[in-house]
């Protein structure tokens, strides 16, 4: 057994993994990149959190990425990575991921695996059901977990039912640049909207959102939001929403949220404030949204590759309900309505139900698909993956996970074209699986082979942060577009220089700007005098290398900031405010060459008001 499993995950030295896995870092705010099947960690992509390892969120070029309407927020809780898609198939262009706490969506460019854009979501609180894509990434959708007063105002919490609202947001993605903007929001009753997935094939044009707390409790939700037998999946006809918007039904509402993105020419992040958002009211938009009763406090909502079946992960339900999209359309046509909530028709459960999976495990959460007619559901309480057949709704296999699985992931498993070879369990608890590491154990991922009738456990490996969801993709889709350097001649950074001859130090009032070249194995200039206490010193460091895998680092003694890690052909800027006279070393932090230790220099700081002139050494 162990031998067989080992042969399936062993990637011999010098060989490459078959797939990439992108895992959310949960409360680390980042994304980590692993090789599958080996489980080797390749990289952590900084997204919502500052990262001193690279200078992300510290350097002048990247700080703006973390601007929000609350100010500079250097952290978030990231849950759901989602690939962009073309015709329902992950296309390897971008990876979107949500920030839960300060409602945001980030877009990572998969060419260089760097965060390219972060968009705040207005009228939202707890951007959990996000960012799930439509078939061609026309939109990524976002649902608010917490309902809040919209617009925000000071009201008693006990006035929840009158004053609190939910928002379902549709974020338009530009098909060329990937740039996002909040196209419109739908104001919905004040429930907790949990997760989402968009339709595909026949259901393309629709998006589905689970909600719990249809009781509208505001305290002790554990009890008070677990009373109703059924909550809902909200089915939204976004193509119709587009029509309503075109007809002018969207009301512009004042808002205040940030849109941060990396300018393509300069590669410097910019922030823009957006001051309004278009809002649709379901009462004025018949046919826009329907509620599908779904037992009980559903968490995940997952659409099968054909687009016909919509699976609700009812965490307190004894069965796993599967709705049929075609039955839903018929139920709408024949008015199979059991009531209305704030203008939203509630369809009859029996009218939309395709089937119920019996015995789906305890605490079913999320379902992914293998493209061969089977579905795989994670069950948190019973710690297992349950495999069942689409159409017969029969459970055909189950396998334990160690322990407390949250999401699971199959390559392309939420798309129209799964590569159904592996399933990855993303577990909340590792307990005894690894060597102990103090009070907190790493969380764990487990890789399963799902090619046979029976699932087989292949590998356990620890993760960074809490790996809520992951997406996997065959490696060759990404490797063929992988960017290895930034071309020096297209460096558009206003403070970038191409040659050492252009290196200079300039004083502008109490700012000192140093345009510097880093190359193997020296900085130009390397010795600088004339800096004074009270100055703000900007180091604009250009890495002149044009070779793959040759970053240089940069750090100054006593700098209350982070290092810079500068990629080949790139310019990054860090600010230093020296506090006391003296001579301070600077050096390259990345072991770049045989004479890396020689890659150093000195900075002379004189007292405020001294008249030491600016002087710098260029080795000539
Ligand atoms: S979820 S708690 Cu994706 Cu199951 Cu966040
Ligand atoms: Cu450059 Cu070490």
Coordinates of C-alpha atoms and ligand atoms in Angstrom, one line a residue:
X1 CA 0.0 0.0 0.0
X2 CA 2.6 2.5 1.1
X3 CA 4.9 1.6 -1.8
X4 CA 2.1 2.0 -4.3
X5 CA 1.1 5.4 -2.8
X6 CA 4.8 6.5 -2.7
X7 CA 5.2 5.7 -6.4
X8 CA 2.2 7.9 -7.2
X9 CA 3.5 11.0 -5.4
X10 CA 7.2 10.6 -5.8
X11 CA 8.6 13.2 -8.2
X12 CA 12.3 12.3 -8.6
X13 CA 14.9 15.1 -8.1
X14 CA 15.0 17.2 -11.2
X15 CA 11.6 16.2 -12.4
X16 CA 8.5 18.4 -12.3
X17 CA 5.1 18.0 -10.7
X18 CA 2.1 17.3 -12.9
X19 CA -0.1 20.1 -11.5
X20 CA -0.1 23.3 -9.5
X21 CA -2.3 23.7 -6.5
X22 CA -3.1 27.2 -5.3
X23 CA -4.2 27.2 -1.7
X24 CA -5.8 30.0 0.2
X25 CA -3.8 31.0 3.4
X26 CA -7.0 31.7 5.4
X27 CA -6.0 34.1 8.2
X28 CA -2.5 34.5 6.7
X29 CA -4.1 36.5 4.0
X30 CA -1.9 35.0 1.3
X31 CA -2.0 32.3 -1.4
X32 CA 0.5 29.4 -1.4
X33 CA 1.6 27.5 -4.5
X34 CA 2.2 23.8 -4.2
X35 CA 3.2 21.0 -6.6
X36 CA 0.9 18.1 -7.0
X37 CA 1.3 15.2 -6.5
X38 CA 4.5 15.8 -4.5
X39 CA 2.9 18.4 -2.0
X40 CA 6.1 20.5 -2.3
X41 CA 5.7 24.2 -1.4
X42 CA 7.0 26.5 -4.2
X43 CA 6.0 29.9 -3.2
X44 CA 3.8 32.1 -1.1
X45 CA 2.1 34.9 -3.1
X46 CA 1.5 37.9 -0.9
X47 CA -2.0 39.2 -1.5
X48 CA -3.8 40.8 1.5
X49 CA -1.0 40.8 4.0
X50 CA 2.3 42.7 4.0
X51 CA 5.1 40.4 3.4
X52 CA 8.6 41.4 4.6
X53 CA 10.1 38.6 2.7
X54 CA 9.6 40.5 -0.6
X55 CA 8.7 44.0 0.6
X56 CA 5.1 43.6 -0.6
X57 CA 3.0 46.2 1.1
X58 CA 6.2 47.9 2.4
X59 CA 7.7 49.2 -0.9
X60 CA 6.4 52.4 -2.4
X61 CA 5.4 50.5 -5.5
X62 CA 3.1 48.0 -3.7
X63 CA 1.8 49.9 -0.6
X64 CA -1.3 51.2 -2.5
X65 CA -2.5 47.6 -3.0
X66 CA -3.6 47.5 0.7
X67 CA -5.5 50.8 0.7
X68 CA -9.1 50.5 1.7
X69 CA -11.9 52.9 2.8
X70 CA -10.8 52.0 6.4
X71 CA -7.3 53.1 5.7
X72 CA -4.2 50.9 5.1
X73 CA -5.2 47.4 6.1
X74 CA -2.2 45.0 5.9
X75 CA -4.1 41.8 6.6
X76 CA -7.1 39.8 5.6
X77 CA -8.7 36.4 5.8
X78 CA -8.5 34.8 2.4
X79 CA -10.8 31.8 1.6
X80 CA -11.5 31.0 -2.0
X81 CA -9.0 31.0 -4.8
X82 CA -10.8 30.7 -8.2
X83 CA -9.3 30.5 -11.7
X84 CA -10.5 32.6 -14.5
X85 CA -12.3 30.5 -17.1
X86 CA -12.9 30.4 -20.9
X87 CA -15.9 28.4 -21.9
X88 CA -16.1 27.0 -18.4
X89 CA -12.6 25.7 -18.4
X90 CA -9.8 27.2 -16.2
X91 CA -7.6 29.1 -18.6
X92 CA -4.6 29.9 -16.4
X93 CA -4.8 33.7 -16.9
X94 CA -5.8 34.9 -13.4
X95 CA -6.5 33.7 -10.0
X96 CA -9.1 35.5 -8.0
X97 CA -9.4 35.3 -4.2
X98 CA -11.6 36.9 -1.6
X99 CA -10.7 38.9 1.5
X100 CA -13.3 38.1 4.1
X101 CA -12.9 40.7 6.8
X102 CA -12.4 43.9 4.9
X103 CA -14.5 42.9 1.9
X104 CA -12.2 42.7 -1.0
X105 CA -11.4 40.6 -4.1
X106 CA -7.8 40.3 -5.4
X107 CA -6.7 39.2 -8.8
X108 CA -3.3 37.5 -9.2
X109 CA -1.7 37.5 -12.6
X110 CA -0.7 33.9 -13.2
X111 CA 2.1 34.9 -15.7
X112 CA 4.3 36.2 -12.9
X113 CA 2.2 35.0 -9.9
X114 CA 1.9 38.4 -8.4
X115 CA -1.1 40.3 -7.1
X116 CA -2.2 42.7 -9.8
X117 CA -5.4 44.2 -8.4
X118 CA -7.5 44.5 -5.2
X119 CA -11.1 45.7 -5.3
X120 CA -13.0 46.6 -2.2
X121 CA -16.7 45.5 -2.2
X122 CA -19.1 48.2 -0.9
X123 CA -22.2 47.5 1.2
X124 CA -20.7 44.2 2.1
X125 CA -19.5 42.7 5.4
X126 CA -17.7 39.5 5.4
X127 CA -17.0 38.9 1.8
X128 CA -17.3 35.1 2.2
X129 CA -19.3 33.8 -0.8
X130 CA -16.7 35.1 -3.2
X131 CA -15.1 35.3 -5.8
X132 CA -16.8 32.6 -8.0
X133 CA -16.6 33.0 -11.7
X134 CA -19.0 32.8 -14.6
X135 CA -18.1 30.6 -17.6
X136 CA -16.0 33.2 -19.4
X137 CA -15.2 35.3 -16.3
X138 CA -17.7 37.9 -17.4
X139 CA -18.2 38.4 -13.7
X140 CA -16.9 37.1 -10.4
X141 CA -19.7 37.2 -7.9
X142 CA -19.5 38.1 -4.2
X143 CA -22.0 37.5 -1.4
X144 CA -22.0 39.2 2.0
X145 CA -21.8 36.8 4.9
X146 CA -23.0 39.4 7.5
X147 CA -26.0 41.5 6.7
X148 CA -25.4 45.1 7.9
X149 CA -27.3 48.4 7.8
X150 CA -27.1 49.6 4.2
X151 CA -26.0 52.4 4.0
X152 CA -24.1 52.0 7.3
X153 CA -25.7 53.9 10.2
X154 CA -25.9 53.9 14.0
X155 CA -28.9 51.7 14.9
X156 CA -29.8 49.3 17.7
X157 CA -28.6 45.8 16.9
X158 CA -32.0 44.6 17.9
X159 CA -33.4 46.4 14.9
X160 CA -31.8 43.8 12.7
X161 CA -35.0 42.8 10.9
X162 CA -35.9 46.4 9.9
X163 CA -32.4 47.8 9.2
X164 CA -30.1 45.0 8.1
X165 CA -29.6 44.0 4.4
X166 CA -27.6 41.6 2.3
X167 CA -25.8 42.5 -0.9
X168 CA -25.0 40.2 -3.8
X169 CA -22.3 41.8 -5.9
X170 CA -21.4 41.2 -9.6
X171 CA -17.9 42.3 -10.3
X172 CA -17.2 42.7 -14.1
X173 CA -13.9 41.5 -15.3
X174 CA -12.4 43.1 -18.4
X175 CA -11.7 40.2 -20.8
X176 CA -8.4 41.7 -22.0
X177 CA -6.8 43.3 -19.0
X178 CA -8.6 41.5 -16.2
X179 CA -9.5 44.8 -14.5
X180 CA -12.4 44.5 -12.2
X181 CA -15.3 46.9 -11.4
X182 CA -18.4 46.5 -9.4
X183 CA -21.0 46.4 -12.2
X184 CA -24.1 46.1 -9.9
X185 CA -25.4 44.8 -6.6
X186 CA -28.7 43.2 -5.7
X187 CA -30.1 44.2 -2.3
X188 CA -31.5 41.1 -0.6
X189 CA -33.2 40.3 2.7
X190 CA -30.9 40.4 5.7
X191 CA -29.8 36.8 5.9
X192 CA -26.3 35.4 6.1
X193 CA -25.2 34.7 2.5
X194 CA -22.5 32.0 2.6
X195 CA -21.2 30.7 -0.6
X196 CA -21.8 30.9 -4.3
X197 CA -21.2 29.2 -7.7
X198 CA -22.2 30.3 -11.1
X199 CA -24.2 28.3 -13.7
X200 CA -22.7 26.7 -16.8
X201 CA -24.0 25.2 -20.0
X202 CA -27.8 25.6 -19.8
X203 CA -27.5 27.5 -16.5
X204 CA -24.9 29.9 -17.8
X205 CA -26.5 33.3 -17.1
X206 CA -27.5 32.3 -13.6
X207 CA -25.6 32.4 -10.3
X208 CA -26.5 30.6 -7.1
X209 CA -25.9 31.7 -3.5
X210 CA -26.6 29.8 -0.3
X211 CA -27.9 31.5 2.8
X212 CA -28.4 30.6 6.4
X213 CA -30.1 32.5 9.2
X214 CA -33.3 33.0 7.3
X215 CA -34.6 33.4 10.9
X216 CA -32.8 36.8 10.9
X217 CA -31.4 36.2 14.4
X218 CA -28.8 38.7 15.6
X219 CA -27.7 36.9 18.8
X220 CA -26.6 33.4 19.6
X221 CA -26.9 32.2 16.0
X222 CA -25.8 28.8 17.0
X223 CA -29.3 28.2 18.3
X224 CA -31.4 31.0 16.9
X225 CA -30.3 30.6 13.3
X226 CA -30.8 26.8 13.4
X227 CA -34.5 26.8 13.9
X228 CA -35.8 26.6 10.3
X229 CA -35.7 23.2 8.6
X230 CA -34.8 24.9 5.4
X231 CA -33.0 28.0 4.4
X232 CA -32.4 29.0 0.8
X233 CA -30.3 28.9 -2.3
X234 CA -30.8 32.2 -4.1
X235 CA -30.9 31.8 -7.9
X236 CA -30.0 35.0 -9.7
X237 CA -30.6 35.6 -13.4
X238 CA -27.6 37.9 -14.1
X239 CA -28.4 38.1 -17.8
X240 CA -31.7 39.6 -16.8
X241 CA -30.0 41.8 -14.3
X242 CA -27.8 43.2 -17.2
X243 CA -31.1 44.0 -19.0
X244 CA -32.5 45.8 -16.0
X245 CA -29.3 47.8 -15.7
X246 CA -29.4 48.7 -19.4
X247 CA -33.0 49.8 -18.9
X248 CA -31.9 52.1 -16.1
X249 CA -33.4 50.1 -13.3
X250 CA -30.2 50.3 -11.3
X251 CA -30.2 53.1 -8.7
X252 CA -26.9 54.8 -8.2
X253 CA -26.2 54.8 -4.5
X254 CA -23.4 56.8 -2.9
X255 CA -20.6 54.5 -1.7
X256 CA -16.9 54.8 -0.8
X257 CA -14.6 52.0 -1.7
X258 CA -11.1 51.5 -3.1
X259 CA -9.9 50.0 -6.3
X260 CA -6.2 49.3 -6.3
X261 CA -4.2 48.0 -9.3
X262 CA -0.8 47.7 -10.7
X263 CA -0.3 50.1 -13.6
X264 CA 0.9 48.0 -16.6
X265 CA 3.5 50.4 -17.8
X266 CA 5.1 51.5 -14.5
X267 CA 4.3 48.4 -12.5
X268 CA 3.5 50.8 -9.7
X269 CA 0.3 50.2 -7.7
X270 CA -2.3 53.0 -7.7
X271 CA -5.4 53.5 -5.7
X272 CA -8.6 55.0 -7.0
X273 CA -11.6 55.9 -4.9
X274 CA -15.0 54.9 -6.2
X275 CA -18.0 56.8 -5.0
X276 CA -21.1 55.2 -6.2
X277 CA -22.5 51.8 -7.0
X278 CA -25.5 50.6 -9.0
X279 CA -28.1 48.7 -7.0
X280 CA -31.0 46.6 -8.1
X281 CA -34.1 46.1 -5.9
X282 CA -35.7 42.7 -6.5
X283 CA -39.1 44.2 -5.8
X284 CA -38.7 46.3 -9.0
X285 CA -37.1 43.5 -11.0
X286 CA -39.5 40.6 -11.5
X287 CA -37.7 37.3 -12.5
X288 CA -34.4 38.5 -11.2
X289 CA -34.1 36.2 -8.2
X290 CA -35.8 33.2 -6.7
X291 CA -35.3 31.3 -3.4
X292 CA -34.9 27.6 -3.5
X293 CA -35.7 26.1 -0.1
X294 CA -32.7 24.0 0.9
X295 CA -32.2 22.0 4.1
X296 CA -30.6 23.1 6.5
X297 CA -28.3 26.1 7.1
X298 CA -26.6 25.2 3.8
X299 CA -22.9 26.1 3.4
X300 CA -21.5 25.2 -0.1
X301 CA -23.4 25.4 -3.3
X302 CA -21.9 23.6 -6.2
X303 CA -22.9 23.2 -9.9
X304 CA -22.0 20.0 -11.7
X305 CA -20.0 20.1 -14.9
X306 CA -23.1 19.8 -17.1
X307 CA -24.7 22.8 -15.4
X308 CA -28.0 21.0 -14.7
X309 CA -27.5 20.1 -11.0
X310 CA -27.1 22.4 -8.1
X311 CA -25.9 20.7 -4.9
X312 CA -26.6 22.4 -1.5
X313 CA -24.2 21.5 1.3
X314 CA -26.7 21.5 4.2
X315 CA -24.4 21.4 7.1
X316 CA -27.3 20.5 9.5
X317 CA -29.2 18.3 7.0
X318 CA -29.4 14.5 7.0
X319 CA -29.6 14.4 3.2
X320 CA -27.8 16.3 0.5
X321 CA -30.3 18.1 -1.7
X322 CA -29.7 18.4 -5.4
X323 CA -31.7 20.9 -7.3
X324 CA -32.4 20.5 -11.0
X325 CA -31.9 23.6 -13.1
X326 CA -34.4 22.5 -15.8
X327 CA -37.0 21.8 -13.1
X328 CA -36.4 25.1 -11.6
X329 CA -37.1 26.8 -14.9
X330 CA -40.3 24.8 -15.2
X331 CA -41.3 25.7 -11.6
X332 CA -40.8 29.3 -12.5
X333 CA -42.9 29.0 -15.7
X334 CA -45.8 27.2 -13.9
X335 CA -45.6 29.4 -10.8
X336 CA -44.8 26.7 -8.3
X337 CA -44.4 29.3 -5.6
X338 CA -45.0 28.7 -1.9
X339 CA -44.6 32.3 -0.8
X340 CA -42.7 35.6 -1.2
X341 CA -40.0 37.2 0.9
X342 CA -39.5 40.9 0.3
X343 CA -40.7 40.5 -3.2
X344 CA -38.6 37.4 -3.9
X345 CA -40.7 34.3 -4.9
X346 CA -39.9 31.1 -2.9
X347 CA -40.2 28.1 -5.2
X348 CA -41.6 24.8 -3.8
X349 CA -38.9 22.4 -2.7
X350 CA -40.5 19.4 -4.5
X351 CA -40.7 21.4 -7.7
X352 CA -37.0 22.0 -8.0
X353 CA -35.6 18.9 -6.4
X354 CA -33.7 16.4 -8.6
X355 CA -32.9 14.0 -5.8
X356 CA -31.5 13.7 -2.3
X357 CA -28.3 11.9 -1.5
X358 CA -29.0 9.7 1.6
X359 CA -26.3 9.2 4.1
X360 CA -23.9 11.9 2.8
X361 CA -21.9 12.0 6.0
X362 CA -22.4 14.4 9.0
X363 CA -21.9 18.1 8.3
X364 CA -21.7 18.0 4.5
X365 CA -20.0 21.2 3.3
X366 CA -18.7 21.2 -0.3
X367 CA -19.0 19.1 -3.4
X368 CA -16.6 18.8 -6.4
X369 CA -16.9 16.7 -9.5
X370 CA -14.6 14.4 -11.5
X371 CA -16.2 14.8 -14.9
X372 CA -17.0 11.1 -15.1
X373 CA -20.4 11.3 -13.5
X374 CA -19.4 11.3 -9.8
X375 CA -19.5 13.9 -7.1
X376 CA -17.4 14.1 -4.0
X377 CA -18.7 15.8 -0.9
X378 CA -16.7 16.8 2.2
X379 CA -18.3 16.0 5.5
X380 CA -16.8 18.0 8.4
X381 CA -18.2 16.3 11.4
X382 CA -17.7 12.7 10.2
X383 CA -14.3 13.7 8.7
X384 CA -14.7 12.0 5.4
X385 CA -15.1 12.3 1.6
X386 CA -18.3 10.8 0.3
X387 CA -18.4 9.8 -3.4
X388 CA -21.8 9.6 -5.0
X389 CA -23.2 9.1 -8.5
X390 CA -25.0 11.9 -10.2
X391 CA -28.5 10.8 -11.3
X392 CA -28.9 7.8 -9.0
X393 CA -27.8 9.8 -5.9
X394 CA -26.3 6.6 -4.5
X395 CA -23.3 6.8 -2.3
X396 CA -20.6 4.5 -3.9
X397 CA -17.6 5.1 -1.7
X398 CA -16.4 6.9 1.3
X399 CA -12.9 7.5 2.8
X400 CA -11.8 9.1 6.1
X401 CA -9.8 12.3 6.3
X402 CA -7.5 13.3 9.1
X403 CA -9.2 15.4 10.4
X404 CA -12.3 17.6 10.0
X405 CA -12.3 18.3 6.3
X406 CA -13.5 21.7 5.1
X407 CA -13.2 22.2 1.4
X408 CA -12.0 19.6 -1.0
X409 CA -10.6 20.3 -4.4
X410 CA -10.4 18.3 -7.7
X411 CA -8.4 19.9 -10.6
X412 CA -11.1 21.8 -12.5
X413 CA -13.6 20.3 -10.1
X414 CA -15.9 23.3 -10.0
X415 CA -15.6 23.9 -13.7
X416 CA -17.2 22.4 -16.9
X417 CA -14.1 20.3 -17.4
X418 CA -12.6 18.5 -14.4
X419 CA -9.3 16.7 -14.7
X420 CA -10.6 14.1 -12.3
X421 CA -7.4 12.4 -11.2
X422 CA -6.8 13.7 -7.7
X423 CA -8.9 15.0 -4.8
X424 CA -7.3 17.2 -2.2
X425 CA -8.8 17.3 1.3
X426 CA -8.2 20.6 3.1
X427 CA -8.5 19.7 6.7
X428 CA -9.1 22.0 9.7
X429 CA -7.3 19.8 12.3
X430 CA -4.1 17.8 12.0
X431 CA -3.8 16.7 15.7
X432 CA -1.4 13.8 15.7
X433 CA -0.6 13.6 12.0
X434 CA 2.7 15.5 12.2
X435 CA 5.5 16.0 14.7
X436 CA 4.2 18.3 17.5
X437 CA 4.9 22.0 17.1
X438 CA 3.6 23.5 20.4
X439 CA 0.0 24.3 21.2
X440 CA -0.9 24.8 17.5
X441 CA -0.5 22.1 14.9
X442 CA -0.2 22.9 11.2
X443 CA -3.3 22.4 9.2
X444 CA -3.2 19.7 6.7
X445 CA -3.9 18.8 3.1
X446 CA -4.3 15.2 2.0
X447 CA -4.1 13.9 -1.5
X448 CA -6.3 11.1 -2.8
X449 CA -6.2 9.1 -6.0
X450 CA -9.7 9.1 -7.5
X451 CA -9.1 7.3 -10.7
X452 CA -10.4 4.0 -9.5
X453 CA -13.7 2.8 -8.0
X454 CA -12.2 3.3 -4.5
X455 CA -10.6 6.5 -3.4
X456 CA -7.0 6.0 -2.2
X457 CA -5.1 8.1 0.3
X458 CA -1.7 9.0 -1.2
X459 CA -0.1 11.8 0.9
X460 CA -0.4 14.1 3.9
X461 CA 1.3 17.5 3.9
X462 CA 1.1 20.5 6.2
X463 CA -0.1 23.9 4.8
X464 CA 0.5 27.6 5.5
X465 CA -2.3 29.3 7.3
X466 CA -5.8 27.8 7.0
X467 CA -6.2 26.3 3.5
X468 CA -9.9 26.9 3.1
X469 CA -10.2 26.2 -0.6
X470 CA -7.7 25.3 -3.3
X471 CA -7.7 25.1 -7.0
X472 CA -5.5 22.8 -9.1
X473 CA -4.6 23.0 -12.7
X474 CA -2.3 21.0 -15.1
X475 CA 1.1 22.5 -15.0
X476 CA 1.6 23.0 -18.7
X477 CA -1.3 25.5 -18.9
X478 CA 0.7 27.8 -16.7
X479 CA 4.3 27.0 -17.6
X480 CA 3.9 28.0 -21.2
X481 CA 3.1 31.6 -20.2
X482 CA 5.4 31.8 -17.2
X483 CA 7.3 35.1 -17.1
X484 CA 10.9 34.8 -16.1
X485 CA 12.2 38.4 -16.2
X486 CA 10.9 41.9 -16.5
X487 CA 12.6 43.4 -19.6
X488 CA 14.8 46.2 -18.6
X489 CA 14.0 48.3 -21.7
X490 CA 10.3 48.2 -20.8
X491 CA 10.8 49.2 -17.2
X492 CA 8.4 52.1 -16.9
X493 CA 9.0 52.9 -13.2
X494 CA 9.5 56.7 -13.1
X495 CA 12.5 56.2 -10.8
X496 CA 14.0 53.2 -12.7
X497 CA 17.4 53.6 -14.4
X498 CA 18.9 51.3 -17.0
X499 CA 22.6 51.9 -16.5
X500 CA 25.0 52.6 -13.7
X501 CA 25.9 55.9 -15.4
X502 CA 22.4 57.1 -14.6
X503 CA 22.8 56.3 -10.9
X504 CA 22.4 59.5 -8.8
X505 CA 21.5 61.0 -5.4
X506 CA 19.4 64.1 -5.3
X507 CA 18.2 66.2 -2.5
X508 CA 14.7 67.8 -2.7
X509 CA 14.1 69.6 0.6
X510 CA 14.2 67.0 3.3
X511 CA 13.8 64.1 0.8
X512 CA 16.8 62.3 -0.6
X513 CA 16.2 60.2 -3.7
X514 CA 18.7 57.6 -4.6
X515 CA 18.5 56.0 -8.0
X516 CA 20.5 52.9 -7.6
X517 CA 21.5 49.9 -9.7
X518 CA 21.9 46.4 -8.2
X519 CA 23.9 43.9 -10.2
X520 CA 26.2 41.1 -9.5
X521 CA 27.9 41.9 -7.1
X522 CA 27.6 45.6 -6.2
X523 CA 25.3 48.5 -5.8
X524 CA 25.9 51.8 -7.6
X525 CA 26.3 54.1 -5.8
X526 CA 27.7 52.2 -2.8
X527 CA 28.8 54.9 -0.4
X528 CA 26.6 57.9 0.2
X529 CA 27.2 61.0 2.4
X530 CA 25.2 64.1 3.0
X531 CA 22.1 62.4 4.5
X532 CA 20.8 64.2 7.6
X533 CA 18.7 63.2 10.6
X534 CA 15.1 64.2 9.7
X535 CA 15.5 63.2 6.0
X536 CA 13.3 60.8 4.2
X537 CA 15.6 58.7 2.1
X538 CA 14.1 56.9 -0.9
X539 CA 16.1 54.1 -2.3
X540 CA 14.9 53.4 -5.8
X541 CA 16.7 50.2 -6.6
X542 CA 16.7 48.7 -10.1
X543 CA 17.9 45.1 -10.5
X544 CA 19.8 45.3 -13.8
X545 CA 20.0 41.5 -14.2
X546 CA 18.2 39.9 -17.2
X547 CA 18.7 36.4 -16.1
X548 CA 16.1 34.0 -14.7
X549 CA 16.0 33.5 -10.9
X550 CA 18.4 36.4 -10.0
X551 CA 16.7 38.7 -7.5
X552 CA 18.8 41.0 -5.4
X553 CA 17.8 42.1 -1.9
X554 CA 18.2 45.4 -0.2
X555 CA 18.3 46.4 3.5
X556 CA 19.7 49.1 5.7
X557 CA 20.6 48.8 9.3
X558 CA 17.8 50.2 11.6
X559 CA 15.3 50.7 8.8
X560 CA 11.8 50.5 10.3
X561 CA 10.4 48.8 7.3
X562 CA 11.2 45.6 5.4
X563 CA 13.8 44.5 2.9
X564 CA 13.2 44.7 -0.8
X565 CA 13.5 41.7 -3.0
X566 CA 13.9 43.1 -6.5
X567 CA 13.2 40.8 -9.5
X568 CA 15.4 41.0 -12.6
X569 CA 14.6 44.2 -14.6
X570 CA 12.4 45.6 -11.8
X571 CA 12.6 48.8 -9.8
X572 CA 11.4 48.8 -6.1
X573 CA 11.6 51.7 -3.7
X574 CA 11.9 51.6 0.1
X575 CA 11.9 54.6 2.5
X576 CA 14.3 55.1 5.4
X577 CA 14.1 57.8 8.0
X578 CA 17.4 57.8 9.9
X579 CA 17.1 58.8 13.6
X580 CA 20.7 59.4 14.7
X581 CA 24.0 60.5 13.2
X582 CA 26.4 57.7 12.3
X583 CA 27.5 55.4 9.5
X584 CA 25.1 52.6 8.6
X585 CA 25.7 49.7 6.3
X586 CA 23.3 48.5 3.6
X587 CA 23.6 45.2 1.9
X588 CA 22.0 42.7 -0.5
X589 CA 20.0 40.1 1.4
X590 CA 19.7 37.5 -1.3
X591 CA 22.7 35.2 -1.8
X592 CA 23.1 36.1 -5.4
X593 CA 26.6 35.3 -6.4
X594 CA 30.0 34.2 -5.2
X595 CA 30.7 37.8 -4.0
X596 CA 27.3 38.3 -2.5
X597 CA 28.9 39.1 0.8
X598 CA 30.8 41.9 -1.0
X599 CA 27.5 43.4 -2.2
X600 CA 27.3 46.1 0.5
X601 CA 27.8 49.9 1.0
X602 CA 27.7 52.6 3.6
X603 CA 25.4 55.5 4.4
X604 CA 26.7 58.5 6.4
X605 CA 24.1 60.3 8.4
X606 CA 24.9 63.7 9.8
X607 CA 23.1 65.8 12.4
X608 CA 20.1 67.8 11.3
X609 CA 21.3 71.2 10.0
X610 CA 24.9 70.0 9.3
X611 CA 26.4 71.1 6.0
X612 CA 28.0 67.8 4.8
X613 CA 27.3 67.9 1.0
X614 CA 25.7 65.1 -0.9
X615 CA 28.5 62.9 -2.2
X616 CA 28.4 59.3 -3.6
X617 CA 30.8 56.7 -4.8
X618 CA 30.2 55.1 -8.2
X619 CA 33.5 53.1 -8.1
X620 CA 35.0 55.3 -10.7
Ligands
LIG1 S1 -15.7 28.0 3.6 S2 -15.4 29.1 6.5 CU1 -15.1 28.2 1.9 CU2 -16.3 26.1 3.8 CU3 -14.9 29.7 4.4
LIG2 CU1 22.9 40.6 -4.7 CU2 23.5 39.2 -3.0

